[in-house]
Tab-separated table of C-alpha atoms in Angstrom:
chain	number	residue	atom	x	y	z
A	1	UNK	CA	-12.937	8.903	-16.171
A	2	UNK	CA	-10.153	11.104	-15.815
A	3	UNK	CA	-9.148	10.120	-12.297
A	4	UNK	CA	-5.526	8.672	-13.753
A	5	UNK	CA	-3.588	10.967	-15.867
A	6	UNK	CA	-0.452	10.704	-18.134
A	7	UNK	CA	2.321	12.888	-16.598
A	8	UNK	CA	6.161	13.102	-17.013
A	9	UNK	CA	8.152	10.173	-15.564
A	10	UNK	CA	9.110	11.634	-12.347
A	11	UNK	CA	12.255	9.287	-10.576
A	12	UNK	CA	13.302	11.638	-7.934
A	13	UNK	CA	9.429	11.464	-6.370
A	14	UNK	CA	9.426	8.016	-6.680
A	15	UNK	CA	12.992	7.371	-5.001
A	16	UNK	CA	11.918	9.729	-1.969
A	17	UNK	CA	8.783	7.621	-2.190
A	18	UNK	CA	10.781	4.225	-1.948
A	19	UNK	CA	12.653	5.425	0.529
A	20	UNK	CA	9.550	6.381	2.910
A	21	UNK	CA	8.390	2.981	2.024
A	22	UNK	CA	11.800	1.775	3.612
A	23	UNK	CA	11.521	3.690	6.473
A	24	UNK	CA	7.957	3.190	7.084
A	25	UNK	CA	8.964	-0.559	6.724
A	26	UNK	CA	10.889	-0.527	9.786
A	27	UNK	CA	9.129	1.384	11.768
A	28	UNK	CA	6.044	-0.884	11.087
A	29	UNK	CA	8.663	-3.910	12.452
A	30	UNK	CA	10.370	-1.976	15.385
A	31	UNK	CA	6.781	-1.332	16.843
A	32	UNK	CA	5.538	-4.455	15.996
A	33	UNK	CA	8.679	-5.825	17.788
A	34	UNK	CA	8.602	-3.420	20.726
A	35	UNK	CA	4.645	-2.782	21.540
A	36	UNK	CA	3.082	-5.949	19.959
A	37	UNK	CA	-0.182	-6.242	18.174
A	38	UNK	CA	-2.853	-5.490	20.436
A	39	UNK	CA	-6.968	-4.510	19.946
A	40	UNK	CA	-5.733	-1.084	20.943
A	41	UNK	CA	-3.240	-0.327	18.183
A	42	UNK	CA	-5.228	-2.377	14.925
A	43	UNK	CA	-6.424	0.111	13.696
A	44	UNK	CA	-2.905	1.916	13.793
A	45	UNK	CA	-1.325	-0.937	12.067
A	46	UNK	CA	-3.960	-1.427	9.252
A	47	UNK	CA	-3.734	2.419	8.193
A	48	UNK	CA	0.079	2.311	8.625
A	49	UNK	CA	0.089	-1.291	5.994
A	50	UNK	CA	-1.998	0.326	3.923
A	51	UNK	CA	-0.199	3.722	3.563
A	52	UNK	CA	2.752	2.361	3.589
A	53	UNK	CA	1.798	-0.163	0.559
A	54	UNK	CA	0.428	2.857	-1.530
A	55	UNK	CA	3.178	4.597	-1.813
A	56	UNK	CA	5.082	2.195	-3.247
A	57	UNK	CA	1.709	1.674	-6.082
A	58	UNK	CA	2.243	5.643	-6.481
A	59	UNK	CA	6.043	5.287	-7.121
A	60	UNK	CA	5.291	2.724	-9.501
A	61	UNK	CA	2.779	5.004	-11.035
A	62	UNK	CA	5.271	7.894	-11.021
A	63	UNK	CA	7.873	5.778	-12.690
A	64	UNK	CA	5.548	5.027	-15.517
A	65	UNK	CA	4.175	8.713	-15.627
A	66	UNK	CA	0.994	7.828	-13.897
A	67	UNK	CA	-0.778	10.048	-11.429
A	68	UNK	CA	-4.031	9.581	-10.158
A	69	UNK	CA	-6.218	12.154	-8.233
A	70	UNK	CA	-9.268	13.323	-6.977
A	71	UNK	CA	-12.705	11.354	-6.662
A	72	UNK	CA	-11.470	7.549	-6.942
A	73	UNK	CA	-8.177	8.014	-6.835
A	74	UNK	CA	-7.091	5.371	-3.920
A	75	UNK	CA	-9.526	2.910	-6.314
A	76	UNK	CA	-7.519	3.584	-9.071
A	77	UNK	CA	-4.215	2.674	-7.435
A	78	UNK	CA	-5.562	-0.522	-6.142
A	79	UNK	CA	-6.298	-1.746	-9.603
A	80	UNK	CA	-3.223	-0.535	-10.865
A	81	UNK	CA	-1.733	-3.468	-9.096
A	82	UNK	CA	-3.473	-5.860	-11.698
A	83	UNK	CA	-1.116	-3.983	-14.030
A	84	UNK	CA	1.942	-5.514	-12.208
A	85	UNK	CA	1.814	-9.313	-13.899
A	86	UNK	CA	5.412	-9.930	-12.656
A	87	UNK	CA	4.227	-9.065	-9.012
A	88	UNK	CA	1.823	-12.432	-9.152
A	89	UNK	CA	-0.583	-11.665	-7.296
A	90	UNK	CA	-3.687	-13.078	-7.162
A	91	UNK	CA	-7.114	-11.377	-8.083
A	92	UNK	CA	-8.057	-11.750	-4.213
A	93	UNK	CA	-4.612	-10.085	-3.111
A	94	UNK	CA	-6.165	-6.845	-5.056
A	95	UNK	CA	-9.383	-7.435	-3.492
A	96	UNK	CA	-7.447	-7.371	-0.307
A	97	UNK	CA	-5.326	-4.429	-0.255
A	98	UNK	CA	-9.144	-3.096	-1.683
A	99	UNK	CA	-10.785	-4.423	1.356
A	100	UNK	CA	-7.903	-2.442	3.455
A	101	UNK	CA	-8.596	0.792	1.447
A	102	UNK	CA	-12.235	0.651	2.224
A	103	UNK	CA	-11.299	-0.064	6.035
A	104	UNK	CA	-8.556	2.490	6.084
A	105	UNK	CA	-11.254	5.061	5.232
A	106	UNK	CA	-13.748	3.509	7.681
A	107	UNK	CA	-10.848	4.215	10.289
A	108	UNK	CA	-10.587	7.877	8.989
A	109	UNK	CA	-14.094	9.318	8.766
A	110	UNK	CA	-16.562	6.898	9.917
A	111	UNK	CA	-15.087	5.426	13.629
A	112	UNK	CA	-14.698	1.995	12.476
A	113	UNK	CA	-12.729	-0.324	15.110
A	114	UNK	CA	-10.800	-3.265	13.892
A	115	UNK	CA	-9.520	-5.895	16.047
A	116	UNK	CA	-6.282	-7.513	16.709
A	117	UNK	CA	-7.151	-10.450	14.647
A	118	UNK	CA	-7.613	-8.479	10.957
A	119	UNK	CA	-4.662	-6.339	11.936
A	120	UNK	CA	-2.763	-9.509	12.175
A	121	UNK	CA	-4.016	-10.508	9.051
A	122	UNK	CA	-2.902	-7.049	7.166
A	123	UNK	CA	0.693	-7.186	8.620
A	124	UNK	CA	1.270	-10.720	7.477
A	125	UNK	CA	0.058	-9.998	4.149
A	126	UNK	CA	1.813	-6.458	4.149
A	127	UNK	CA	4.950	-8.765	5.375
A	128	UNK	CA	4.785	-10.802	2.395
A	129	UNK	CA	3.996	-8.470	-0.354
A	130	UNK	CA	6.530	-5.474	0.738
A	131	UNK	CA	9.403	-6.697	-1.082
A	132	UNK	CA	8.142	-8.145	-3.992
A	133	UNK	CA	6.115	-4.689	-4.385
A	134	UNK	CA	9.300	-2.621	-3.883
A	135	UNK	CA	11.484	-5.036	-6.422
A	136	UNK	CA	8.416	-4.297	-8.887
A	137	UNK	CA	8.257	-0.725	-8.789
A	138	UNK	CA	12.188	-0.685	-9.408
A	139	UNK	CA	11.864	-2.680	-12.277
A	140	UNK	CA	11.163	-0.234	-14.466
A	141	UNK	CA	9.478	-0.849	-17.583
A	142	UNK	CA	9.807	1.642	-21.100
């Protein structure tokens, strides 16, 4: 459909990438640390997991000379995770870093309000997946 595109391997965009990943990494921790997880910052926490678990997708994609854009786009990066064997993940881990996309956006332009509970839910699973995602997209595969 045109929505991923074969580009030029770019590693310099997808070390500054990894390295936001890092950073956002520990800032997700520090706050989680110093403000807790409350009904008044979910929503906060679920963009900032799934943000912060896309970029490391796009860095993979970069890597690989993948980029995709426009219409779609975000889909297309989800399902690039079933490209990532190695990573083992499960068919319903894609389905939830999906579900998290379509919340994100529900966040973003339609007022949705998520609870402590599924914020909870994100972090552990953005907890668990972090480094196994970052070891994948710095395996790099010719």
């Amino acid at each position: 459909e045109g929505i991923v595109k074969k580009i030029k391997p770019n590693t310099e965009k997808a070390s500054n990438l990894i390295k936001t990943a890092e950073r956002k990494f520990n800032c997700l921790n520090e706050n989680i640390q110093k403000v807790g997880i409350k009904d008044d910052n979910a929503n906060d926490y679920v963009e900032y997991c799934y943000d912060l678990l896309m970029i490391l997708i796009r860095a993979k994609m970069f890597l690989e000379g993948l980029k995709a854009s426009g219409l779609g786009a975000h889909e297309a990066e989800v399902s690039y995770l079933r490209n990532l064997e190695y990573l083992e993940l499960k068919e319903q881990d894609v389905r939830f870093v999906d579900q998290m996309r379509f919340f994100r956006n529900g966040i973003l332009y339609y007022g949705t309000i998520l609870d402590k509970e599924y914020a909870k839910k994100v972090i552990g699973f953005t907890k668990k997946n972090y480094q196994k995602l970052k070891k994948a997209v710095t395996k790099r595969k010719f």
